[in-house]
């Protein structure tokens, strides 16, 4: 017979979905409320519940708040300096219009690392319409590769908030997350972007091609009219800002794995210190401040205001992530998470499969990829601990959750309406294009994780 903590774990998950979906309670409040009620229902002492809330929130935010804050500032510097436009223009020039699909997929993959999904899409919209006018190809031909790249990086590649939060809750190394996110994301981008776009246009045998043209609906011109005139940002300079933290974090992880016994301990420690996400992102923010401010002529006041403004949306993500950490800690301290893990182990369900399914269910039910990732991570953390997963295995678990949280974006997802509005697509057309694309991203990403799990 199932024990009380296990029963209450299932009830709490149902209650969380009910509060978020039906009552429309903010995820931050819902996670805290369910966590408190769960602790009381399983017999935890009130003092222990408060301690778990404090430990879960503090332990999670001690890492996430710093990384998300620095990442948001880095993205703001790239956005206001014209760095995103420099990267997109540079890649398109190098690929040429004949291979613009592949260029746009790569652009989406890169620019969404420092810039939020919606901001990146708005900035890139004029480029999509310009390509449509020059080539007379349907808008969806160019839009899907870009959207696939943006969606993948939004969920797969740190320092975007979703994978940062999941990595912290699962205690996964960000270096492994970046590596596996790229390995799973690139094939997913190819299949859900250029190849899907070609298939949809080829399938269009009944004169429906015009329906996929899209229209530029209520667009705002990107850029700040109050921005000072500056020296244009070059492609190499803008790209270096994106690549610097990724290279430093990967170097720190890989040096720790392969350097032991081959490199001096002091060298390994130094590379590990510089490659820690805190240090790597701080170095990048200072580098971008110097590059765009001192080298390119932006006034420090303008950069300062842009960086502070970037912290406003980041604050919401940080709070929800902290509440997810509370939910995880209550599950661990009450014993409910361990019992859930034991049931899954008895049923021979691999943790990676469980992680993907939970994230998919929450994503389809409530729409937000970030909330789905955080909720799934809280449930999966005790399972991963009991299974003894570590190192690269935890990195794969993060990408399994990310894959599930990307699945089947539909009408309860704000991203669905963003795509529909800015591309001028009807709800049906958005379901046939964007929803299919996100589902393919999730399936291909998860398939790649399963393949990689054979070796790790």
Coordinates of C-alpha atoms in Angstrom, one line a residue:
X1 CA 0.0 0.0 0.0
X2 CA 1.3 3.4 -0.9
X3 CA 2.5 5.5 2.1
X4 CA 1.3 8.9 3.0
X5 CA 4.2 10.9 1.6
X6 CA 3.9 9.2 -1.8
X7 CA 0.1 9.7 -1.9
X8 CA 0.5 13.4 -1.0
X9 CA 3.2 13.8 -3.6
X10 CA 0.8 12.8 -6.3
X11 CA -2.0 15.0 -4.8
X12 CA 0.4 17.9 -4.6
X13 CA 1.3 17.7 -8.3
X14 CA -2.4 17.6 -9.2
X15 CA -3.1 20.6 -6.9
X16 CA -0.2 22.6 -8.4
X17 CA -1.6 22.1 -11.9
X18 CA -5.1 23.0 -10.7
X19 CA -4.0 26.2 -9.1
X20 CA -1.9 27.3 -12.1
X21 CA -4.4 26.2 -14.8
X22 CA -7.8 26.7 -13.4
X23 CA -7.4 29.3 -10.6
X24 CA -4.8 31.1 -12.7
X25 CA -2.6 31.6 -9.6
X26 CA 0.9 32.9 -10.3
X27 CA 3.4 30.0 -10.4
X28 CA 5.5 31.6 -7.6
X29 CA 2.6 31.7 -5.2
X30 CA 1.2 28.3 -6.2
X31 CA 4.6 26.5 -5.7
X32 CA 5.0 28.1 -2.2
X33 CA 1.4 27.3 -1.2
X34 CA 1.6 23.7 -2.3
X35 CA 5.0 23.2 -0.7
X36 CA 3.7 24.4 2.7
X37 CA 0.5 22.3 2.5
X38 CA 2.5 19.3 1.4
X39 CA 4.8 19.6 4.4
X40 CA 1.9 19.9 6.8
X41 CA 0.0 17.0 5.3
X42 CA 2.9 14.6 5.6
X43 CA 3.5 15.4 9.3
X44 CA 6.5 17.6 9.1
X45 CA 6.9 19.9 12.1
X46 CA 6.1 23.6 11.3
X47 CA 9.6 24.6 12.2
X48 CA 11.1 22.0 9.9
X49 CA 8.8 23.2 7.1
X50 CA 10.0 26.8 7.5
X51 CA 13.6 25.6 7.5
X52 CA 13.0 23.6 4.3
X53 CA 11.5 26.7 2.6
X54 CA 14.4 28.8 3.7
X55 CA 17.0 26.2 2.6
X56 CA 15.3 25.5 -0.7
X57 CA 14.9 29.1 -1.6
X58 CA 18.3 30.3 -0.4
X59 CA 20.2 27.3 -1.8
X60 CA 18.7 27.7 -5.2
X61 CA 18.8 31.5 -5.5
X62 CA 22.4 31.6 -4.2
X63 CA 23.4 30.4 -7.7
X64 CA 20.5 31.2 -10.0
X65 CA 20.0 34.8 -9.0
X66 CA 23.7 35.7 -9.8
X67 CA 23.8 33.8 -13.1
X68 CA 20.4 34.9 -14.4
X69 CA 21.2 38.5 -13.4
X70 CA 24.6 38.6 -15.1
X71 CA 23.2 36.8 -18.2
X72 CA 20.4 39.3 -18.5
X73 CA 22.8 42.2 -18.3
X74 CA 25.0 40.6 -21.0
X75 CA 22.0 40.2 -23.2
X76 CA 21.0 43.8 -22.7
X77 CA 24.5 45.1 -23.7
X78 CA 24.3 43.0 -26.9
X79 CA 20.8 44.2 -27.7
X80 CA 21.3 48.0 -27.2
X81 CA 24.7 48.0 -28.9
X82 CA 23.3 46.5 -32.2
X83 CA 25.3 43.3 -31.5
X84 CA 22.3 41.0 -32.4
X85 CA 21.9 42.8 -35.8
X86 CA 25.6 42.5 -36.4
X87 CA 25.6 38.8 -35.8
X88 CA 22.6 38.2 -38.0
X89 CA 23.8 40.4 -40.8
X90 CA 27.3 38.8 -40.7
X91 CA 26.1 35.2 -40.8
X92 CA 23.6 36.0 -43.6
X93 CA 26.4 37.6 -45.7
X94 CA 28.7 34.6 -45.2
X95 CA 26.0 32.0 -46.0
X96 CA 24.3 34.0 -48.8
X97 CA 20.6 34.1 -49.6
X98 CA 20.6 30.7 -51.2
X99 CA 21.5 29.2 -47.8
X100 CA 19.6 31.7 -45.7
X101 CA 17.5 29.0 -44.0
X102 CA 20.6 27.5 -42.5
X103 CA 22.0 30.9 -41.6
X104 CA 18.8 31.8 -39.8
X105 CA 18.8 28.6 -37.8
X106 CA 22.3 29.3 -36.7
X107 CA 21.4 32.9 -35.9
X108 CA 18.5 31.9 -33.7
X109 CA 20.7 29.3 -32.0
X110 CA 23.3 32.0 -31.1
X111 CA 21.3 35.2 -30.4
X112 CA 18.9 33.5 -27.9
X113 CA 21.9 32.6 -25.7
X114 CA 22.1 36.2 -24.3
X115 CA 18.7 37.6 -25.3
X116 CA 15.2 36.4 -24.3
X117 CA 13.2 34.6 -26.9
X118 CA 10.6 37.3 -27.5
X119 CA 13.2 40.1 -27.7
X120 CA 15.3 38.1 -30.2
X121 CA 12.2 37.4 -32.4
X122 CA 11.2 41.1 -32.5
X123 CA 14.7 42.2 -33.4
X124 CA 14.9 39.6 -36.2
X125 CA 11.4 40.2 -37.7
X126 CA 12.5 42.9 -40.2
X127 CA 15.2 40.6 -41.5
X128 CA 12.6 37.9 -42.2
X129 CA 10.4 40.2 -44.1
X130 CA 13.3 41.6 -46.0
X131 CA 14.3 38.1 -47.2
X132 CA 10.8 37.3 -48.2
X133 CA 10.6 40.4 -50.4
X134 CA 14.0 39.8 -52.0
X135 CA 13.4 36.1 -52.7
X136 CA 9.6 35.9 -53.1
X137 CA 9.6 32.7 -50.9
X138 CA 6.9 32.2 -48.3
X139 CA 7.7 33.8 -44.9
X140 CA 7.5 30.4 -43.1
X141 CA 10.5 29.3 -45.3
X142 CA 12.7 31.7 -43.3
X143 CA 10.8 31.9 -40.1
X144 CA 10.8 28.3 -39.0
X145 CA 14.6 27.9 -39.0
X146 CA 14.9 31.0 -36.9
X147 CA 12.1 30.0 -34.5
X148 CA 13.6 26.6 -34.1
X149 CA 17.0 28.0 -33.2
X150 CA 15.5 30.5 -30.7
X151 CA 13.3 27.8 -29.0
X152 CA 16.2 25.4 -28.6
X153 CA 18.6 27.8 -27.1
X154 CA 15.8 29.1 -24.8
X155 CA 15.5 25.7 -23.2
X156 CA 18.7 23.9 -23.9
X157 CA 21.7 26.3 -23.5
X158 CA 22.8 28.3 -20.4
X159 CA 22.9 31.1 -19.5
X160 CA 19.2 31.2 -20.4
X161 CA 17.1 31.0 -17.2
X162 CA 15.4 27.6 -17.8
X163 CA 18.5 25.3 -18.0
X164 CA 20.2 27.4 -15.4
X165 CA 17.4 26.7 -12.9
X166 CA 17.2 23.0 -13.7
X167 CA 20.9 22.6 -13.5
X168 CA 21.0 24.2 -10.0
X169 CA 18.1 22.1 -8.7
X170 CA 19.7 18.9 -10.0
X171 CA 23.2 20.0 -9.0
X172 CA 24.3 19.5 -12.6
X173 CA 27.5 21.0 -14.0
X174 CA 26.8 23.7 -16.5
X175 CA 29.7 22.6 -18.7
X176 CA 28.0 19.3 -19.4
X177 CA 24.6 21.1 -19.9
X178 CA 26.1 23.4 -22.5
X179 CA 27.9 20.5 -24.3
X180 CA 24.8 18.2 -24.4
X181 CA 22.5 21.1 -25.1
X182 CA 24.5 21.8 -28.3
X183 CA 24.7 18.2 -29.3
X184 CA 21.0 17.6 -28.9
X185 CA 20.0 21.1 -30.1
X186 CA 21.7 21.3 -33.4
X187 CA 20.1 18.2 -35.0
X188 CA 16.8 19.3 -33.6
X189 CA 17.2 22.7 -35.2
X190 CA 18.0 21.2 -38.5
X191 CA 14.9 18.9 -38.5
X192 CA 12.4 21.3 -36.9
X193 CA 13.7 24.3 -38.9
X194 CA 14.9 24.1 -42.5
X195 CA 13.8 20.5 -43.2
X196 CA 10.3 21.1 -41.7
X197 CA 9.9 24.3 -43.7
X198 CA 10.8 22.6 -46.9
X199 CA 8.4 19.7 -46.2
X200 CA 5.5 22.1 -45.4
X201 CA 6.0 24.0 -48.6
X202 CA 6.4 20.8 -50.7
X203 CA 3.2 19.4 -49.1
X204 CA 1.3 22.5 -50.1
X205 CA -0.3 21.1 -53.3
X206 CA -3.6 22.9 -53.2
X207 CA -2.6 26.5 -53.7
X208 CA -2.3 27.2 -50.0
X209 CA 1.2 28.6 -50.2
X210 CA -0.1 32.2 -49.9
X211 CA -1.6 31.2 -46.5
X212 CA 1.9 30.6 -45.3
X213 CA 3.1 33.9 -46.4
X214 CA 2.2 35.7 -43.2
X215 CA 1.9 39.4 -42.6
X216 CA 3.8 42.0 -40.7
X217 CA 1.2 42.6 -37.9
X218 CA 1.5 45.6 -35.6
X219 CA 5.3 45.6 -35.7
X220 CA 7.3 48.1 -33.7
X221 CA 10.6 49.1 -35.2
X222 CA 13.4 47.6 -33.0
X223 CA 15.9 49.8 -31.4
X224 CA 15.9 52.8 -29.0
X225 CA 15.4 56.2 -30.7
X226 CA 17.2 57.8 -27.8
X227 CA 20.3 55.7 -28.4
X228 CA 23.4 57.7 -29.1
X229 CA 25.2 57.6 -32.4
X230 CA 28.1 55.2 -32.1
X231 CA 30.6 53.3 -34.2
X232 CA 28.9 50.2 -35.7
X233 CA 29.5 46.9 -33.8
X234 CA 31.4 44.3 -35.9
X235 CA 30.4 40.7 -36.4
X236 CA 33.5 39.3 -34.6
X237 CA 33.1 41.6 -31.6
X238 CA 29.5 40.7 -31.1
X239 CA 30.1 37.0 -31.5
X240 CA 33.0 37.1 -29.1
X241 CA 30.6 38.3 -26.3
X242 CA 28.4 35.3 -26.8
X243 CA 31.1 32.8 -27.1
X244 CA 33.3 34.0 -24.3
X245 CA 31.3 32.6 -21.3
X246 CA 30.5 29.4 -23.1
X247 CA 34.2 28.7 -23.8
X248 CA 35.2 29.6 -20.3
X249 CA 32.5 27.4 -18.7
X250 CA 33.3 24.4 -21.0
X251 CA 37.0 24.9 -20.4
X252 CA 36.5 24.7 -16.6
X253 CA 34.4 21.6 -16.9
X254 CA 36.6 19.7 -19.3
X255 CA 39.8 20.6 -17.6
X256 CA 38.5 19.2 -14.4
X257 CA 37.6 16.0 -16.2
X258 CA 40.6 15.3 -18.3
X259 CA 43.3 17.4 -16.6
X260 CA 43.7 15.4 -13.4
X261 CA 47.1 13.8 -13.4
X262 CA 48.1 15.6 -16.6
X263 CA 48.1 19.2 -15.5
X264 CA 49.3 20.9 -12.2
X265 CA 46.7 21.2 -9.6
X266 CA 47.1 24.9 -9.5
X267 CA 46.4 25.2 -13.2
X268 CA 43.3 23.0 -12.9
X269 CA 42.1 25.2 -10.0
X270 CA 42.7 28.4 -11.8
X271 CA 40.9 27.3 -15.0
X272 CA 38.0 25.9 -12.8
X273 CA 37.7 29.2 -11.0
X274 CA 37.7 31.3 -14.3
X275 CA 35.3 28.7 -15.8
X276 CA 32.8 28.9 -12.9
X277 CA 29.6 30.5 -14.2
X278 CA 29.8 33.3 -11.7
X279 CA 33.3 34.3 -12.8
X280 CA 32.8 33.6 -16.5
X281 CA 29.7 35.7 -16.8
X282 CA 31.1 38.5 -14.7
X283 CA 34.2 38.6 -17.0
X284 CA 31.9 38.7 -20.0
X285 CA 29.8 41.5 -18.7
X286 CA 32.9 43.6 -17.9
X287 CA 34.3 42.7 -21.4
X288 CA 31.1 43.8 -23.1
X289 CA 31.0 47.0 -21.0
X290 CA 34.5 47.8 -22.1
X291 CA 33.9 46.8 -25.7
X292 CA 30.7 48.7 -26.3
X293 CA 31.3 51.6 -24.0
X294 CA 34.9 52.5 -24.1
X295 CA 35.8 51.1 -27.6
X296 CA 32.5 51.8 -29.4
X297 CA 31.4 55.1 -27.8
X298 CA 28.3 54.2 -25.8
X299 CA 27.9 56.4 -22.7
X300 CA 28.1 54.6 -19.5
X301 CA 24.8 56.0 -18.3
X302 CA 23.0 54.5 -21.3
X303 CA 24.6 51.1 -20.7
X304 CA 23.8 51.4 -17.0
X305 CA 20.1 52.0 -17.7
X306 CA 19.8 49.2 -20.2
X307 CA 21.4 46.7 -17.8
X308 CA 19.1 47.7 -14.9
X309 CA 16.1 47.4 -17.2
X310 CA 17.1 43.9 -18.1
X311 CA 16.8 42.8 -14.5
X312 CA 13.1 43.4 -14.4
X313 CA 12.0 40.3 -16.4
X314 CA 14.8 38.3 -14.9
X315 CA 13.4 39.0 -11.4
X316 CA 10.2 37.0 -12.2
X317 CA 12.2 34.0 -13.4
X318 CA 14.4 34.1 -10.3
X319 CA 11.4 34.1 -7.9
X320 CA 9.7 31.2 -9.7
X321 CA 13.0 29.3 -9.8
X322 CA 13.4 29.9 -6.0
X323 CA 9.9 28.6 -5.4
X324 CA 10.8 25.5 -7.5
X325 CA 13.7 25.0 -5.2
X326 CA 11.4 25.1 -2.2
X327 CA 9.1 22.5 -3.7
X328 CA 12.1 20.2 -4.3
X329 CA 13.4 20.7 -0.8
X330 CA 10.0 19.9 0.8
X331 CA 9.9 16.7 -1.3
X332 CA 13.3 15.7 -0.2
X333 CA 12.9 16.5 3.5
X334 CA 9.4 14.9 3.8
X335 CA 10.5 11.7 2.2
X336 CA 7.9 11.9 -0.6
X337 CA 10.5 12.3 -3.3
X338 CA 12.5 9.3 -2.1
X339 CA 9.3 7.1 -2.1
X340 CA 8.4 8.4 -5.6
X341 CA 11.9 7.4 -6.7
X342 CA 11.6 4.0 -5.2
X343 CA 8.3 3.4 -7.0
X344 CA 9.8 4.4 -10.3
X345 CA 12.8 2.2 -9.7
X346 CA 10.6 -0.8 -8.9
X347 CA 8.7 -0.1 -12.2
X348 CA 12.0 0.0 -14.1
X349 CA 11.4 3.5 -15.5
X350 CA 14.7 5.2 -16.2
X351 CA 15.0 8.6 -14.6
X352 CA 15.6 10.2 -18.1
X353 CA 12.3 8.9 -19.4
X354 CA 10.5 10.0 -16.2
X355 CA 12.1 13.5 -16.5
X356 CA 11.0 13.9 -20.1
X357 CA 7.4 12.7 -19.4
X358 CA 6.9 14.9 -16.4
X359 CA 8.2 18.0 -18.2
X360 CA 6.0 17.2 -21.2
X361 CA 2.9 16.8 -19.2
X362 CA 3.4 20.1 -17.3
X363 CA 4.4 21.9 -20.5
X364 CA 1.2 20.8 -22.4
X365 CA -1.0 21.5 -19.3
X366 CA 0.2 25.0 -18.4
X367 CA 2.2 26.4 -21.4
X368 CA 5.3 27.9 -19.9
X369 CA 8.5 26.1 -20.8
X370 CA 10.4 27.6 -17.8
X371 CA 7.7 26.7 -15.3
X372 CA 7.5 23.1 -16.8
X373 CA 11.3 22.8 -16.4
X374 CA 11.4 24.0 -12.8
X375 CA 8.4 21.9 -11.7
X376 CA 9.9 18.8 -13.4
X377 CA 13.3 19.4 -11.9
X378 CA 11.8 19.5 -8.4
X379 CA 10.2 16.1 -8.9
X380 CA 13.2 14.6 -10.6
X381 CA 15.9 15.7 -8.2
X382 CA 15.1 13.0 -5.5
X383 CA 14.9 10.4 -8.2
X384 CA 18.3 11.4 -9.6
X385 CA 19.8 11.3 -6.1
X386 CA 18.5 7.9 -5.3
X387 CA 19.7 6.6 -8.7
X388 CA 23.1 7.9 -7.9
X389 CA 23.3 10.0 -11.1
X390 CA 26.3 12.4 -11.3
X391 CA 28.5 14.3 -13.7
X392 CA 27.6 13.9 -17.3
X393 CA 24.5 11.9 -16.4
X394 CA 23.0 14.9 -14.6
X395 CA 23.7 17.0 -17.7
X396 CA 21.7 14.6 -19.8
X397 CA 18.9 14.7 -17.3
X398 CA 18.7 18.5 -17.7
X399 CA 18.4 18.2 -21.5
X400 CA 15.8 15.5 -21.1
X401 CA 13.7 17.9 -19.0
X402 CA 14.4 20.7 -21.5
X403 CA 13.2 18.5 -24.4
X404 CA 9.9 17.7 -22.6
X405 CA 9.4 21.4 -21.7
X406 CA 9.7 22.4 -25.4
X407 CA 7.1 20.0 -26.6
X408 CA 3.8 21.0 -28.2
X409 CA 3.6 24.8 -27.7
X410 CA -0.1 25.6 -28.2
X411 CA -2.7 28.2 -27.3
X412 CA -1.9 28.3 -23.6
X413 CA 1.7 29.4 -24.3
X414 CA 2.5 33.0 -24.7
X415 CA 5.2 32.1 -27.3
X416 CA 2.4 30.7 -29.5
X417 CA 0.7 34.0 -29.7
X418 CA 3.9 35.9 -30.1
X419 CA 4.7 33.9 -33.2
X420 CA 1.2 34.1 -34.5
X421 CA 1.1 37.9 -34.1
X422 CA 4.5 38.8 -35.5
X423 CA 4.3 36.4 -38.4
X424 CA 0.6 37.3 -39.2
X425 CA -0.5 33.6 -39.0
X426 CA -3.9 32.4 -38.0
X427 CA -4.3 30.0 -35.0
X428 CA -4.6 27.0 -37.4
X429 CA -1.5 28.0 -39.4
X430 CA 0.5 28.5 -36.1
X431 CA -0.5 25.0 -35.0
X432 CA 0.6 23.5 -38.3
X433 CA 4.0 25.3 -38.2
X434 CA 5.2 26.4 -34.8
X435 CA 3.5 23.7 -32.7
X436 CA 4.8 21.0 -35.0
X437 CA 8.2 22.5 -34.9
X438 CA 8.4 22.6 -31.1
X439 CA 7.1 19.0 -30.9
X440 CA 9.9 17.9 -33.3
X441 CA 12.5 19.8 -31.2
X442 CA 11.4 17.9 -28.1
X443 CA 11.3 14.5 -29.7
X444 CA 14.7 14.9 -31.5
X445 CA 16.3 16.4 -28.4
X446 CA 15.0 13.5 -26.2
X447 CA 16.1 10.9 -28.8
X448 CA 19.6 12.4 -28.8
X449 CA 19.7 12.3 -25.0
X450 CA 18.8 8.6 -25.1
X451 CA 21.6 8.0 -27.6
X452 CA 24.1 9.9 -25.6
X453 CA 23.0 8.1 -22.4
X454 CA 24.4 4.8 -23.9
X455 CA 27.9 6.3 -23.8
X456 CA 27.6 8.3 -20.5

